[in-house]
């Protein structure tokens, strides 16, 4: 008997759901020093001003992005991809889809803050057309007590 070879489905972008809260907290913990609890994530998912999207196969989550809207502007609160899946284009696909979703909701300008030393994130934002519009010296406090500069980036949406 031949056993069919099942290809894993290609990851797709979808809206975040309440059931994703624990997976979001886990992905956040892989990407950042400051932790978010599953309850923190649930609160954000309940917030009508927050737009969240994830990328993954089936119900699984391999990355997520959350933005908060205010009038026709929005700020990316966070974006993270599972450590074992980084560098495979998931972050770019997710963020591209997110830009389209926000534009569809009437958002014209998108902002975010990124650690000056975060090369992968800066590469991602640079590829997707974000420009530096400000610097906040000493904005981040690292676990060793040292401070890091935040760059403020902006992207106009069509
Ligand atoms: C930032 C992050 C979301 C990027 O996700 P990713 O899926 O690894 O990114 P992609 O594979 O889609 O890569 C996007 C672009 O950045 C570049 N890039 C990715 N990782 C890189 C690295 N380590 N160094 C240099 N460039 C890198 C890629 O070359 C790609 O550009 P290209 O397609 O033109 O070649 C991911 O590294 C992450 O979760 N980091 C921890 C959390 C974090 O720092 N979030 C950002 C907070 S502001």
Coordinates of N, CA and C and ligand atoms in Angstrom, one line a residue:
X1 N 0.8 -1.2 0.0 CA 0.0 0.0 0.0 C 0.9 1.3 0.0
X2 N 0.5 2.2 -0.8 CA 1.3 3.5 -0.9 C 0.8 4.4 0.2
X3 N 1.7 5.0 0.9 CA 1.3 6.0 1.9 C 1.4 7.4 1.3
X4 N 0.3 8.1 1.2 CA 0.4 9.4 0.6 C 1.4 10.4 1.3
X5 N 2.1 11.1 0.5 CA 3.1 12.1 1.1 C 2.3 13.4 1.3
X6 N 2.2 13.8 2.5 CA 1.4 15.0 2.9 C 2.4 16.2 3.0
X7 N 2.3 17.1 2.1 CA 3.1 18.4 2.2 C 2.5 19.2 3.4
X8 N 3.3 19.8 4.2 CA 2.7 20.7 5.2 C 2.1 21.9 4.5
X9 N 0.9 22.4 4.9 CA 0.4 23.5 4.2 C 1.3 24.8 4.3
X10 N 1.2 25.6 3.3 CA 2.0 26.9 3.4 C 1.4 27.7 4.5
X11 N 2.2 28.4 5.3 CA 1.7 29.3 6.3 C 0.8 30.4 5.7
X12 N -0.3 30.7 6.3 CA -1.1 31.8 5.7 C -1.4 32.8 6.9
X13 N -1.7 34.0 6.4 CA -2.0 35.1 7.4 C -3.5 35.1 7.7
X14 N -3.8 35.3 8.9 CA -5.2 35.3 9.4 C -5.4 36.2 10.6
X15 N -6.6 36.6 10.8 CA -6.9 37.5 12.0 C -6.6 36.7 13.3
X16 N -6.1 37.4 14.3 CA -5.9 36.7 15.6 C -7.2 36.5 16.3
X17 N -7.3 35.4 17.1 CA -8.5 35.1 17.9 C -8.2 35.0 19.3
X18 N -9.2 35.1 20.2 CA -9.0 35.0 21.6 C -8.2 33.7 22.0
X19 N -8.5 32.6 21.2 CA -7.8 31.3 21.5 C -6.3 31.4 21.3
X20 N -5.9 32.5 20.6 CA -4.4 32.6 20.3 C -3.6 33.2 21.5
X21 N -4.3 33.7 22.5 CA -3.7 34.5 23.6 C -2.4 33.8 24.1
X22 N -2.6 32.5 24.5 CA -1.4 31.8 25.1 C -0.3 31.7 24.1
X23 N -0.6 31.4 22.8 CA 0.5 31.3 21.8 C 1.2 32.6 21.6
X24 N 0.4 33.7 21.6 CA 1.0 35.0 21.4 C 1.9 35.3 22.6
X25 N 1.5 35.0 23.8 CA 2.4 35.2 25.0 C 3.7 34.4 24.8
X26 N 3.6 33.2 24.3 CA 4.8 32.4 24.2 C 5.7 33.0 23.1
X27 N 5.1 33.4 22.0 CA 5.9 34.0 20.9 C 6.6 35.3 21.4
X28 N 5.8 36.0 22.1 CA 6.4 37.3 22.7 C 7.6 37.0 23.6
X29 N 7.4 36.0 24.4 CA 8.5 35.7 25.4 C 9.8 35.2 24.6
X30 N 9.6 34.6 23.4 CA 10.8 34.2 22.6 C 11.5 35.4 22.0
X31 N 10.7 36.5 21.8 CA 11.3 37.6 21.1 C 11.7 38.8 21.9
X32 N 11.2 38.9 23.2 CA 11.5 40.1 24.0 C 11.8 39.7 25.4
X33 N 12.5 40.6 26.1 CA 12.8 40.4 27.5 C 11.6 40.6 28.4
X34 N 10.9 41.7 28.1 CA 9.7 42.0 29.0 C 8.6 41.1 28.6
X35 N 8.0 40.4 29.6 CA 7.0 39.4 29.2 C 5.6 39.9 29.2
X36 N 4.7 39.3 28.3 CA 3.3 39.6 28.3 C 2.6 38.3 28.8
X37 N 1.7 38.5 29.7 CA 0.9 37.3 30.1 C -0.2 37.0 29.1
X38 N -0.7 35.8 29.2 CA -1.8 35.5 28.3 C -3.0 36.4 28.5
X39 N -3.2 36.9 29.8 CA -4.2 37.8 30.1 C -4.0 39.2 29.4
X40 N -2.7 39.6 29.4 CA -2.4 40.9 28.7 C -2.8 40.7 27.3
X41 N -2.5 39.6 26.7 CA -2.8 39.4 25.3 C -4.3 39.4 25.0
X42 N -5.0 38.7 26.0 CA -6.5 38.7 25.8 C -7.0 40.1 25.8
X43 N -6.5 41.0 26.8 CA -7.0 42.3 26.8 C -6.8 43.1 25.5
X44 N -5.6 42.8 24.9 CA -5.4 43.5 23.6 C -6.3 43.0 22.5
X45 N -6.5 41.7 22.6 CA -7.4 41.2 21.5 C -8.9 41.7 21.7
X46 N -9.2 42.0 22.9 CA -10.6 42.5 23.2 C -10.7 44.0 22.8
X47 N -9.6 44.7 22.7 CA -9.6 46.1 22.4 C -10.0 46.4 21.0
X48 N -11.0 47.1 20.8 CA -11.5 47.4 19.4 C -10.6 48.2 18.6
X49 N -9.7 49.0 19.3 CA -8.7 49.8 18.5 C -7.5 49.0 18.1
X50 N -7.4 47.7 18.6 CA -6.2 46.9 18.3 C -6.5 46.0 17.1
X51 N -5.6 45.9 16.1 CA -5.7 45.0 15.0 C -4.6 44.0 15.1
X52 N -5.0 42.7 15.1 CA -4.0 41.7 15.2 C -4.1 40.7 14.1
X53 N -3.0 40.3 13.6 CA -2.9 39.2 12.6 C -1.8 38.2 12.9
X54 N -2.0 37.0 12.5 CA -1.0 36.0 12.8 C -0.7 35.2 11.5
X55 N 0.4 34.5 11.5 CA 0.8 33.7 10.4 C 1.1 32.3 10.9
X56 N 0.6 31.3 10.2 CA 0.8 29.9 10.7 C 0.1 28.9 9.8
X57 N 0.2 27.7 10.2 CA -0.5 26.6 9.5 C -1.6 26.1 10.3
X58 N -2.8 26.0 9.8 CA -4.0 25.6 10.5 C -4.2 26.5 11.7
X59 N -4.4 25.9 12.9 CA -4.7 26.7 14.1 C -3.4 27.2 14.7
X60 N -2.2 26.7 14.2 CA -0.9 27.0 14.8 C -0.5 28.4 14.5
X61 N 0.3 29.0 15.3 CA 0.8 30.4 15.2 C 2.3 30.4 15.1
X62 N 2.9 30.9 14.0 CA 4.3 31.0 13.9 C 4.8 32.4 14.0
X63 N 3.9 33.4 14.0 CA 4.2 34.8 14.1 C 3.0 35.6 14.3
X64 N 3.1 36.8 14.8 CA 1.9 37.6 15.0 C 2.4 39.1 15.0
X65 N 1.4 40.0 14.7 CA 1.6 41.4 14.8 C 0.4 42.0 15.3
X66 N 0.6 43.1 16.2 CA -0.5 43.8 16.8 C -0.3 45.3 16.6
X67 N -1.3 46.0 16.2 CA -1.2 47.5 16.1 C -2.4 48.1 16.7
X68 N -2.1 49.4 17.2 CA -3.2 50.1 17.8 C -3.6 51.3 16.9
X69 N -4.9 51.5 16.6 CA -5.3 52.6 15.7 C -5.8 53.8 16.6
X70 N -5.5 55.0 16.0 CA -6.1 56.2 16.6 C -6.4 57.1 15.4
X71 N -7.6 57.4 15.2 CA -8.0 58.2 14.0 C -7.4 57.5 12.7
X72 N -6.7 58.3 11.9 CA -6.2 57.7 10.7 C -4.7 57.3 10.8
X73 N -4.2 57.1 12.1 CA -2.9 56.7 12.3 C -2.9 55.4 13.1
X74 N -1.8 54.7 13.1 CA -1.7 53.5 13.9 C -0.2 53.3 14.3
X75 N 0.0 52.5 15.4 CA 1.3 52.2 15.8 C 1.4 50.7 16.0
X76 N 2.5 50.1 15.4 CA 2.7 48.7 15.6 C 3.2 48.5 17.1
X77 N 2.4 47.7 17.8 CA 2.8 47.5 19.2 C 3.9 46.4 19.3
X78 N 3.7 45.4 18.5 CA 4.8 44.4 18.4 C 4.6 43.5 17.2
X79 N 5.7 42.9 16.8 CA 5.7 41.9 15.8 C 6.7 40.8 16.2
X80 N 6.4 39.6 16.1 CA 7.4 38.5 16.4 C 7.1 37.3 15.6
X81 N 8.2 36.6 15.3 CA 8.1 35.3 14.6 C 8.8 34.3 15.5
X82 N 8.3 33.1 15.5 CA 9.0 32.0 16.3 C 10.4 31.9 16.0
X83 N 11.3 31.7 17.0 CA 12.7 31.7 16.7 C 13.1 30.7 15.6
X84 N 12.6 29.5 15.7 CA 13.0 28.5 14.7 C 12.5 28.8 13.3
X85 N 11.6 29.8 13.1 CA 11.1 30.1 11.8 C 11.5 31.4 11.3
X86 N 12.5 32.0 12.0 CA 12.9 33.3 11.5 C 13.8 33.2 10.2
X87 N 13.8 34.3 9.5 CA 14.7 34.3 8.3 C 14.1 33.5 7.1
X88 N 12.8 33.1 7.2 CA 12.2 32.4 6.1 C 11.1 33.2 5.4
X89 N 11.1 34.5 5.7 CA 10.1 35.3 4.9 C 8.8 35.5 5.6
X90 N 8.6 34.9 6.8 CA 7.3 35.0 7.4 C 7.0 36.4 7.9
X91 N 8.0 37.0 8.5 CA 7.8 38.4 9.0 C 7.4 39.3 7.9
X92 N 8.0 39.2 6.8 CA 7.8 40.1 5.7 C 6.4 39.8 5.1
X93 N 6.0 38.6 5.0 CA 4.6 38.3 4.5 C 3.6 38.8 5.5
X94 N 3.8 38.6 6.7 CA 2.9 39.0 7.8 C 2.7 40.5 7.8
X95 N 3.9 41.2 7.7 CA 3.8 42.7 7.8 C 3.2 43.3 6.5
X96 N 3.5 42.7 5.4 CA 2.9 43.2 4.1 C 1.4 43.0 4.2
X97 N 0.9 41.9 4.7 CA -0.6 41.7 4.8 C -1.1 42.7 5.8
X98 N -0.4 43.0 6.9 CA -0.9 43.9 7.9 C -1.0 45.3 7.4
X99 N 0.0 45.7 6.5 CA -0.1 47.0 5.9 C -1.4 47.2 5.1
X100 N -1.7 46.1 4.3 CA -2.9 46.1 3.5 C -4.2 46.1 4.4
X101 N -4.2 45.4 5.5 CA -5.3 45.4 6.4 C -5.6 46.8 7.0
X102 N -4.5 47.4 7.5 CA -4.6 48.7 8.1 C -5.1 49.7 7.0
X103 N -4.5 49.7 5.8 CA -4.9 50.6 4.8 C -6.4 50.4 4.5
X104 N -6.9 49.2 4.5 CA -8.3 48.9 4.3 C -9.2 49.5 5.4
X105 N -8.6 49.7 6.6 CA -9.4 50.2 7.7 C -9.3 51.7 7.8
X106 N -8.6 52.3 6.8 CA -8.6 53.8 6.7 C -7.3 54.4 7.3
X107 N -6.4 53.6 7.7 CA -5.1 54.1 8.3 C -4.2 54.7 7.2
X108 N -3.7 55.9 7.4 CA -2.9 56.6 6.4 C -1.4 56.6 6.8
X109 N -1.1 56.6 8.1 CA 0.3 56.6 8.6 C 0.5 55.6 9.7
X110 N 1.6 54.9 9.6 CA 1.9 53.8 10.6 C 3.2 54.1 11.2
X111 N 3.3 54.0 12.5 CA 4.5 54.3 13.2 C 5.0 53.1 14.0
X112 N 6.2 53.1 14.4 CA 6.7 52.0 15.3 C 8.0 52.5 15.9
X113 N 8.4 51.8 17.0 CA 9.7 52.1 17.6 C 10.5 50.8 17.5
X114 N 11.8 50.9 17.2 CA 12.6 49.7 17.2 C 14.0 50.1 17.8
X115 N 14.5 49.1 18.5 CA 15.8 49.2 19.1 C 16.9 49.4 18.0
X116 N 17.7 50.4 18.1 CA 18.7 50.7 17.1 C 19.5 49.5 16.7
X117 N 19.8 48.7 17.7 CA 20.6 47.5 17.6 C 19.9 46.3 17.1
X118 N 18.7 46.3 16.7 CA 17.9 45.2 16.3 C 18.0 45.0 14.8
X119 N 19.1 44.4 14.3 CA 19.3 44.4 12.9 C 18.2 43.6 12.1
X120 N 17.8 42.5 12.5 CA 16.7 41.8 11.8 C 15.5 42.6 11.6
X121 N 15.0 43.3 12.7 CA 13.8 44.1 12.6 C 14.0 45.3 11.7
X122 N 15.2 45.9 11.8 CA 15.4 47.1 11.0 C 15.5 46.7 9.5
X123 N 16.0 45.5 9.2 CA 16.1 45.0 7.8 C 14.6 44.8 7.3
X124 N 13.8 44.2 8.2 CA 12.4 44.0 7.8 C 11.7 45.3 7.5
X125 N 11.8 46.2 8.4 CA 11.1 47.5 8.2 C 11.7 48.3 7.0
X126 N 13.0 48.2 6.8 CA 13.6 48.9 5.7 C 13.1 48.3 4.4
X127 N 13.0 47.0 4.3 CA 12.5 46.3 3.1 C 11.1 46.8 2.7
X128 N 10.3 47.0 3.8 CA 8.9 47.4 3.6 C 8.6 48.9 3.6
X129 N 9.7 49.7 3.4 CA 9.5 51.1 3.1 C 9.3 52.0 4.3
X130 N 9.7 51.6 5.5 CA 9.6 52.5 6.6 C 10.8 53.4 6.6
X131 N 10.6 54.7 7.0 CA 11.6 55.7 7.1 C 11.8 56.1 8.6
X132 N 13.1 56.4 8.9 CA 13.3 56.9 10.3 C 12.9 58.4 10.4
X133 N 12.1 58.7 11.4 CA 11.6 60.0 11.6 C 11.9 60.6 13.0
X134 N 12.6 59.8 13.8 CA 13.0 60.3 15.1 C 13.9 59.3 15.9
X135 N 14.5 59.7 17.0 CA 15.3 58.9 17.8 C 15.0 59.2 19.3
X136 N 14.9 58.2 20.1 CA 14.7 58.4 21.6 C 15.9 57.7 22.3
X137 N 16.8 58.6 22.6 CA 18.0 58.1 23.3 C 17.7 57.5 24.7
X138 N 18.3 56.3 25.0 CA 18.1 55.7 26.3 C 16.7 55.2 26.5
X139 N 15.9 55.0 25.5 CA 14.5 54.7 25.6 C 14.3 53.3 26.2
X140 N 15.1 52.3 25.7 CA 15.0 51.0 26.2 C 16.0 50.7 27.3
X141 N 15.5 49.9 28.3 CA 16.4 49.5 29.4 C 16.6 48.0 29.2
X142 N 17.9 47.6 29.0 CA 18.2 46.2 28.7 C 18.4 45.4 30.1
X143 N 18.3 44.1 30.0 CA 18.4 43.3 31.3 C 19.7 43.6 32.0
X144 N 20.8 43.9 31.3 CA 22.0 44.2 32.1 C 22.1 45.6 32.6
X145 N 21.0 46.3 32.5 CA 20.9 47.7 33.1 C 21.3 48.8 32.1
X146 N 21.9 48.4 30.9 CA 22.3 49.4 30.0 C 21.1 49.9 29.2
X147 N 21.3 51.1 28.6 CA 20.2 51.7 27.9 C 20.4 51.6 26.4
X148 N 19.3 51.6 25.6 CA 19.5 51.5 24.1 C 18.5 52.6 23.5
X149 N 19.0 53.0 22.3 CA 18.2 54.0 21.6 C 17.1 53.4 20.8
X150 N 15.9 54.0 20.9 CA 14.8 53.6 20.0 C 14.7 54.5 18.8
X151 N 14.6 53.9 17.6 CA 14.4 54.7 16.4 C 12.9 54.7 16.2
X152 N 12.3 55.9 15.8 CA 10.9 56.0 15.5 C 10.8 55.9 14.0
X153 N 10.1 54.9 13.5 CA 9.9 54.7 12.0 C 8.5 55.0 11.6
X154 N 8.4 55.5 10.4 CA 7.0 55.8 9.8 C 6.9 55.2 8.4
X155 N 5.7 54.9 8.1 CA 5.3 54.4 6.8 C 4.0 55.0 6.4
X156 N 4.0 55.6 5.2 CA 2.7 56.1 4.7 C 2.0 55.0 4.0
X157 N 0.6 54.9 4.2 CA -0.1 53.8 3.6 C -1.0 54.5 2.5
X158 N -1.2 53.7 1.4 CA -2.0 54.2 0.3 C -3.5 54.1 0.6
Ligands
LIG1 C1 12.0 40.9 13.3 C2 11.4 39.6 13.0 C3 9.9 39.7 13.2 C4 11.6 39.4 11.5 O1 10.9 38.2 11.1 P1 11.5 37.1 10.0 O2 10.4 36.2 9.6 O3 12.7 36.5 10.6 O4 11.9 38.1 8.8 P2 11.9 37.7 7.3 O5 12.5 36.3 7.1 O6 10.6 37.9 6.7 O7 12.9 38.8 6.7 C5 12.5 40.1 6.3 C6 13.7 40.8 5.7 O8 14.7 41.1 6.7 C7 15.9 40.5 6.4 N1 16.4 39.9 7.6 C8 15.8 39.0 8.4 N2 16.6 38.6 9.4 C9 17.8 39.3 9.2 C10 19.0 39.3 10.0 N3 19.2 38.5 11.0 N4 20.0 40.1 9.6 C11 19.8 40.9 8.5 N5 18.6 40.9 7.7 C12 17.7 40.1 8.1 C13 15.7 39.5 5.3 O9 16.8 39.4 4.5 C14 14.4 40.0 4.7 O10 14.7 40.8 3.6 P3 14.6 40.2 2.0 O11 13.4 39.3 1.9 O12 14.6 41.3 1.2 O13 15.9 39.4 2.0 C15 12.0 38.4 13.8 O14 13.4 38.5 13.6 C16 11.7 38.4 15.2 O15 10.6 37.9 15.6 N6 12.5 39.0 16.1 C17 12.3 39.1 17.5 C18 11.2 40.1 17.9 C19 11.5 41.5 17.4 O16 12.7 42.0 17.5 N7 10.5 42.2 16.8 C20 10.6 43.5 16.3 C21 10.4 44.5 17.4 S1 10.5 46.2 16.8

